[in-house]
mmCIF file of C-alpha atoms in Angstrom:
data_model
loop_
_atom_site.group_PDB
_atom_site.id
_atom_site.type_symbol
_atom_site.label_atom_id
_atom_site.label_comp_id
_atom_site.label_asym_id
_atom_site.label_seq_id
_atom_site.Cartn_x
_atom_site.Cartn_y
_atom_site.Cartn_z
ATOM 1 C CA MET D 1 33.171 192.155 202.718
ATOM 2 C CA ALA D 2 36.285 190.667 201.112
ATOM 3 C CA ARG D 3 39.106 189.744 203.496
ATOM 4 C CA SER D 4 42.565 191.283 203.115
ATOM 5 C CA ALA D 5 45.255 189.048 201.674
ATOM 6 C CA LYS D 6 47.543 190.036 204.606
ATOM 7 C CA SER D 7 47.765 187.385 207.348
ATOM 8 C CA PRO D 8 46.212 188.454 210.656
ATOM 9 C CA GLY D 9 48.717 189.820 213.153
ATOM 10 C CA ARG D 10 51.660 189.889 210.676
ATOM 11 C CA PRO D 11 53.088 193.402 210.237
ATOM 12 C CA ASP D 12 53.832 194.823 206.840
ATOM 13 C CA ALA D 13 57.472 194.722 205.755
ATOM 14 C CA LYS D 14 59.180 198.092 205.816
ATOM 15 C CA PRO D 15 59.935 199.723 202.479
ATOM 16 C CA GLY D 16 63.274 198.551 201.090
ATOM 17 C CA ALA D 17 63.309 195.267 203.062
ATOM 18 C CA GLU D 18 64.796 192.238 201.297
ATOM 19 C CA PRO D 19 62.239 189.608 200.123
ATOM 20 C CA GLY D 20 62.055 186.789 202.655
ATOM 21 C CA ALA D 21 63.832 188.748 205.368
ATOM 22 C CA ARG D 22 62.478 188.625 208.903
ATOM 23 C CA PRO D 23 60.281 191.705 209.388
ATOM 24 C CA ASP D 24 61.689 194.605 211.396
ATOM 25 C CA THR D 25 59.227 195.019 214.275
ATOM 26 C CA ARG D 26 61.393 197.300 216.403
ATOM 27 C CA PRO D 27 59.911 200.674 217.471
ATOM 28 C CA ALA D 28 61.027 203.712 215.504
ATOM 29 C CA GLY D 29 64.473 204.925 216.569
ATOM 30 C CA LYS D 30 65.558 201.649 218.197
ATOM 31 C CA PRO D 31 68.867 200.152 216.894
ATOM 32 C CA ASP D 32 68.599 197.223 214.500
ATOM 33 C CA THR D 33 69.760 194.131 216.435
ATOM 34 C CA ARG D 34 68.806 191.520 213.861
ATOM 35 C CA ARG D 35 71.503 188.961 213.080
ATOM 36 C CA GLY D 36 73.930 190.218 210.439
ATOM 37 C CA ALA D 37 72.826 193.853 210.597
ATOM 38 C CA HIS D 38 75.835 194.954 212.668
ATOM 39 C CA ALA D 39 78.247 192.903 210.585
ATOM 40 C CA ARG D 40 77.009 194.522 207.392
ATOM 41 C CA ALA D 41 77.365 198.013 208.860
ATOM 42 C CA ALA D 42 80.837 197.331 210.292
ATOM 43 C CA THR D 43 82.409 195.843 207.162
ATOM 44 C CA PRO D 44 85.773 197.673 206.769
ATOM 45 C CA ARG D 45 86.538 199.495 203.588
ATOM 46 C CA THR D 46 89.596 198.527 201.524
ATOM 47 C CA LYS D 47 92.585 200.801 202.124
ATOM 48 C CA PRO D 48 93.327 203.255 199.311
ATOM 49 C CA ALA D 49 96.042 202.081 196.915
ATOM 50 C CA PRO D 50 98.534 204.823 197.905
ATOM 51 C CA VAL D 51 98.216 203.784 201.564
ATOM 52 C CA ARG D 52 98.869 200.112 200.771
ATOM 53 C CA LEU D 53 101.876 201.071 198.653
ATOM 54 C CA ASP D 54 103.289 203.315 201.384
ATOM 55 C CA GLU D 55 102.879 200.532 203.947
ATOM 56 C CA LEU D 56 104.675 198.046 201.715
ATOM 57 C CA MET D 57 107.569 200.414 201.081
ATOM 58 C CA ALA D 58 107.833 201.367 204.757
ATOM 59 C CA ALA D 59 107.975 197.703 205.752
ATOM 60 C CA ALA D 60 110.590 196.930 203.103
ATOM 61 C CA GLU D 61 112.683 199.949 204.113
ATOM 62 C CA ASP D 62 112.682 198.929 207.763
ATOM 63 C CA LEU D 63 113.598 195.312 206.995
ATOM 64 C CA PHE D 64 116.272 196.201 204.427
ATOM 65 C CA VAL D 65 117.954 198.596 206.855
ATOM 66 C CA ARG D 66 117.756 196.236 209.851
ATOM 67 C CA GLN D 67 118.708 192.923 208.261
ATOM 68 C CA GLY D 68 119.860 193.617 204.700
ATOM 69 C CA VAL D 69 118.252 193.131 201.318
ATOM 70 C CA GLU D 70 119.468 189.571 200.759
ATOM 71 C CA ALA D 71 118.244 188.362 204.158
ATOM 72 C CA THR D 72 114.798 189.899 203.685
ATOM 73 C CA THR D 73 112.054 187.846 202.049
ATOM 74 C CA ILE D 74 108.897 188.986 200.336
ATOM 75 C CA ASP D 75 106.916 187.000 202.913
ATOM 76 C CA GLN D 76 108.498 189.101 205.667
ATOM 77 C CA ILE D 77 107.670 192.329 203.849
ATOM 78 C CA VAL D 78 103.987 191.496 203.380
ATOM 79 C CA ALA D 79 103.707 190.174 206.942
ATOM 80 C CA GLN D 80 105.113 193.386 208.402
ATOM 81 C CA ALA D 81 102.964 195.518 206.086
ATOM 82 C CA GLY D 82 99.868 193.485 206.965
ATOM 83 C CA VAL D 83 98.872 192.876 203.347
ATOM 84 C CA ALA D 84 98.341 189.830 201.163
ATOM 85 C CA LYS D 85 101.199 188.557 199.031
ATOM 86 C CA GLY D 86 99.140 189.283 195.955
ATOM 87 C CA THR D 87 99.127 192.952 196.935
ATOM 88 C CA PHE D 88 102.931 192.973 196.798
ATOM 89 C CA TYR D 89 102.909 191.578 193.257
ATOM 90 C CA HIS D 90 100.295 194.127 192.247
ATOM 91 C CA TYR D 91 102.929 196.845 192.731
ATOM 92 C CA PHE D 92 106.280 195.059 192.399
ATOM 93 C CA SER D 93 107.646 192.026 190.597
ATOM 94 C CA SER D 94 110.622 191.477 192.920
ATOM 95 C CA LYS D 95 112.655 192.875 195.813
ATOM 96 C CA ALA D 96 114.791 194.644 193.217
ATOM 97 C CA ASP D 97 111.721 196.633 192.171
ATOM 98 C CA VAL D 98 111.128 197.689 195.776
ATOM 99 C CA LEU D 99 114.778 198.697 196.091
ATOM 100 C CA ALA D 100 114.506 200.829 192.953
ATOM 101 C CA ALA D 101 111.355 202.508 194.291
ATOM 102 C CA LEU D 102 113.091 203.269 197.599
ATOM 103 C CA ARG D 103 116.035 204.708 195.688
ATOM 104 C CA VAL D 104 113.732 207.085 193.833
ATOM 105 C CA LYS D 105 111.984 207.981 197.098
ATOM 106 C CA PHE D 106 115.273 208.833 198.826
ATOM 107 C CA SER D 107 116.556 210.877 195.893
ATOM 108 C CA GLN D 108 113.332 212.843 195.484
ATOM 109 C CA GLY D 109 113.263 213.585 199.189
ATOM 110 C CA PHE D 110 116.856 214.815 198.988
ATOM 111 C CA LEU D 111 116.069 217.068 196.018
ATOM 112 C CA ASP D 112 112.928 218.436 197.677
ATOM 113 C CA ARG D 113 114.779 219.348 200.878
ATOM 114 C CA ILE D 114 117.455 221.230 198.972
ATOM 115 C CA ASP D 115 114.913 222.988 196.759
ATOM 116 C CA ALA D 116 112.997 224.137 199.839
ATOM 117 C CA ALA D 117 116.178 225.411 201.503
ATOM 118 C CA MET D 118 117.308 227.351 198.434
ATOM 119 C CA ALA D 119 113.808 228.727 197.842
ATOM 120 C CA ALA D 120 114.099 230.557 201.161
ATOM 121 C CA CYS D 121 117.004 232.591 199.713
ATOM 122 C CA ALA D 122 116.841 235.489 197.275
ATOM 123 C CA PRO D 123 116.962 234.126 193.704
ATOM 124 C CA ASP D 124 120.015 236.251 192.844
ATOM 125 C CA ASP D 125 121.945 235.505 196.060
ATOM 126 C CA GLY D 126 124.191 232.734 194.828
ATOM 127 C CA VAL D 127 126.296 232.654 197.990
ATOM 128 C CA ALA D 128 123.262 232.168 200.248
ATOM 129 C CA ARG D 129 121.887 229.510 197.919
ATOM 130 C CA LEU D 130 125.193 227.599 197.913
ATOM 131 C CA GLN D 131 125.267 227.764 201.704
ATOM 132 C CA ALA D 132 121.667 226.509 201.841
ATOM 133 C CA TRP D 133 122.512 223.723 199.367
ATOM 134 C CA THR D 134 125.381 222.605 201.590
ATOM 135 C CA ARG D 135 123.482 222.703 204.878
ATOM 136 C CA ALA D 136 120.382 220.966 203.522
ATOM 137 C CA GLY D 137 122.408 218.336 201.676
ATOM 138 C CA VAL D 138 124.555 217.458 204.678
ATOM 139 C CA GLN D 139 121.511 217.235 206.961
ATOM 140 C CA ALA D 140 119.611 215.077 204.464
ATOM 141 C CA TYR D 141 122.495 212.619 204.222
ATOM 142 C CA PHE D 142 122.891 212.464 207.992
ATOM 143 C CA ASP D 143 119.163 211.836 208.411
ATOM 144 C CA GLY D 144 118.937 209.128 205.754
ATOM 145 C CA TYR D 145 122.367 207.551 205.528
ATOM 146 C CA ALA D 146 121.131 204.087 206.590
ATOM 147 C CA LEU D 147 118.620 203.906 203.721
ATOM 148 C CA HIS D 148 121.082 205.640 201.378
ATOM 149 C CA ASP D 149 123.690 202.950 201.998
ATOM 150 C CA VAL D 150 121.161 200.196 201.351
ATOM 151 C CA VAL D 151 119.845 201.531 198.046
ATOM 152 C CA PHE D 152 123.074 202.933 196.569
ATOM 153 C CA HIS D 153 126.097 201.079 197.952
ATOM 154 C CA ASP D 154 126.405 197.792 196.080
ATOM 155 C CA VAL D 155 129.686 196.755 194.461
ATOM 156 C CA ASN D 156 127.835 194.311 192.208
ATOM 157 C CA HIS D 157 125.915 197.147 190.563
ATOM 158 C CA PRO D 158 128.349 200.024 189.868
ATOM 159 C CA HIS D 159 125.765 201.883 187.789
ATOM 160 C CA ARG D 160 122.967 201.583 190.334
ATOM 161 C CA GLY D 161 121.402 204.954 191.009
ATOM 162 C CA ALA D 162 123.006 206.677 188.006
ATOM 163 C CA ALA D 163 119.761 208.434 187.092
ATOM 164 C CA GLU D 164 119.213 209.629 190.656
ATOM 165 C CA ARG D 165 122.789 210.942 190.961
ATOM 166 C CA ALA D 166 122.378 212.699 187.629
ATOM 167 C CA ALA D 167 119.307 214.510 188.992
ATOM 168 C CA VAL D 168 121.219 215.647 192.096
ATOM 169 C CA LEU D 169 124.131 216.859 189.969
ATOM 170 C CA ALA D 170 121.748 218.672 187.620
ATOM 171 C CA GLN D 171 120.234 220.489 190.604
ATOM 172 C CA ALA D 172 123.691 221.561 191.822
ATOM 173 C CA GLU D 173 124.717 222.672 188.341
ATOM 174 C CA ALA D 174 121.529 224.727 187.952
ATOM 175 C CA MET D 175 122.292 226.428 191.279
ATOM 176 C CA LEU D 176 125.822 227.266 190.095
ATOM 177 C CA ARG D 177 124.655 228.576 186.720
ATOM 178 C CA ALA D 178 122.039 230.776 188.398
ATOM 179 C CA GLY D 179 124.730 232.214 190.665
ATOM 180 C CA GLN D 180 126.953 232.855 187.685
ATOM 181 C CA GLN D 181 124.137 234.596 185.826
ATOM 182 C CA ALA D 182 123.574 236.789 188.900
ATOM 183 C CA GLY D 183 127.253 237.772 188.870
ATOM 184 C CA CYS D 184 128.159 235.931 192.085
ATOM 185 C CA TRP D 185 131.052 234.014 190.471
ATOM 186 C CA ARG D 186 132.546 233.017 187.135
ATOM 187 C CA LEU D 187 132.964 229.342 186.375
ATOM 188 C CA ALA D 188 134.552 227.876 183.268
ATOM 189 C CA GLN D 189 132.987 224.447 183.895
ATOM 190 C CA PRO D 190 129.833 224.588 186.036
ATOM 191 C CA ALA D 191 129.054 220.898 185.430
ATOM 192 C CA LEU D 192 132.487 219.791 186.668
ATOM 193 C CA THR D 193 132.237 222.136 189.650
ATOM 194 C CA ALA D 194 128.875 220.576 190.550
ATOM 195 C CA ILE D 195 130.517 217.136 190.544
ATOM 196 C CA LEU D 196 133.286 218.372 192.860
ATOM 197 C CA LEU D 197 130.777 219.946 195.251
ATOM 198 C CA TYR D 198 128.525 216.905 195.346
ATOM 199 C CA HIS D 199 131.252 214.322 195.840
ATOM 200 C CA GLY D 200 133.051 216.574 198.307
ATOM 201 C CA MET D 201 129.927 216.811 200.442
ATOM 202 C CA HIS D 202 129.133 213.120 200.040
ATOM 203 C CA GLY D 203 132.636 212.040 201.013
ATOM 204 C CA ALA D 204 132.737 214.385 204.000
ATOM 205 C CA VAL D 205 129.460 212.986 205.347
ATOM 206 C CA ASP D 206 130.622 209.383 204.852
ATOM 207 C CA ASP D 207 133.835 210.159 206.719
ATOM 208 C CA ALA D 208 131.991 211.908 209.546
ATOM 209 C CA ILE D 209 129.572 209.014 209.999
ATOM 210 C CA ALA D 210 132.437 206.504 209.976
ATOM 211 C CA ARG D 211 134.122 208.518 212.744
ATOM 212 C CA GLY D 212 130.923 208.602 214.766
ATOM 213 C CA ALA D 213 130.356 212.334 214.285
ATOM 214 C CA THR D 214 126.728 213.412 214.616
ATOM 215 C CA ASP D 215 126.783 217.209 214.271
ATOM 216 C CA ALA D 216 125.506 217.956 210.774
ATOM 217 C CA ASP D 217 125.541 221.723 211.341
ATOM 218 C CA ALA D 218 129.216 221.698 212.332
ATOM 219 C CA LEU D 219 130.173 219.644 209.288
ATOM 220 C CA ALA D 220 128.220 221.921 206.938
ATOM 221 C CA ALA D 221 129.870 224.989 208.490
ATOM 222 C CA SER D 222 133.301 223.468 207.849
ATOM 223 C CA LEU D 223 132.454 222.735 204.204
ATOM 224 C CA ILE D 224 131.039 226.132 203.255
ATOM 225 C CA PRO D 225 134.349 228.124 203.175
ATOM 226 C CA PRO D 226 136.169 225.685 200.833
ATOM 227 C CA PHE D 227 133.061 225.384 198.673
ATOM 228 C CA LEU D 228 132.874 229.172 198.336
ATOM 229 C CA ARG D 229 136.572 229.300 197.441
ATOM 230 C CA LEU D 230 135.996 226.600 194.843
ATOM 231 C CA VAL D 231 133.451 228.754 193.021
ATOM 232 C CA GLY D 232 135.434 231.962 193.547
ATOM 233 C CA ALA D 233 132.975 233.630 195.936
ATOM 234 C CA PRO D 234 133.954 235.640 199.041
ATOM 235 C CA THR D 235 134.301 233.250 201.989
ATOM 236 C CA ALA D 236 133.296 235.946 204.479
ATOM 237 C CA ALA D 237 129.826 236.327 202.944
#
């Protein structure tokens, strides 16, 4: 009888085993303790791109607010975010790019908060929507003034943030035009009125913060009557 080509006492390799690998002789159901098996199973997956980007921006925001843009280095940003420097340059070419991204983030968050507040009002209730615009805007500025001052206040760049301010003004103007269409008021220049409302609110918040005031609700309540008079709506509503 011909002898088998298999060496005596040497178990067959399990299906799927790599050529040359030490045979797996463990009983069925027992964990694989061979060298390298655990390391292969525990290899971490790369973080999704949106997560890495969020971590970079969060680190930059914290550093910019705490120590200023000029004093912050890219090395500090990547160290705090826990990513490689190459990851930074995958998304941004400079600190100025990060600053621009944070500016967009702040502005979009501001717009979203106001949209959500006005959406809770009846579409044809211009007075309620103006009140909601004021309350949400004041609260948003109070909550984010530190980042706001970093990304917008720079005397060397007077036009910085022009696109973002234009979006905020467009939102206010749309609110005023909707109120006018609903018969809540009559405005000869809705765009100019939006500018007055926006800068009035912005200036009032800046003044309150400079004085150490912290009550956003009280400030909003004090702004609503003059804002309603500005648009010609009843202040008692």
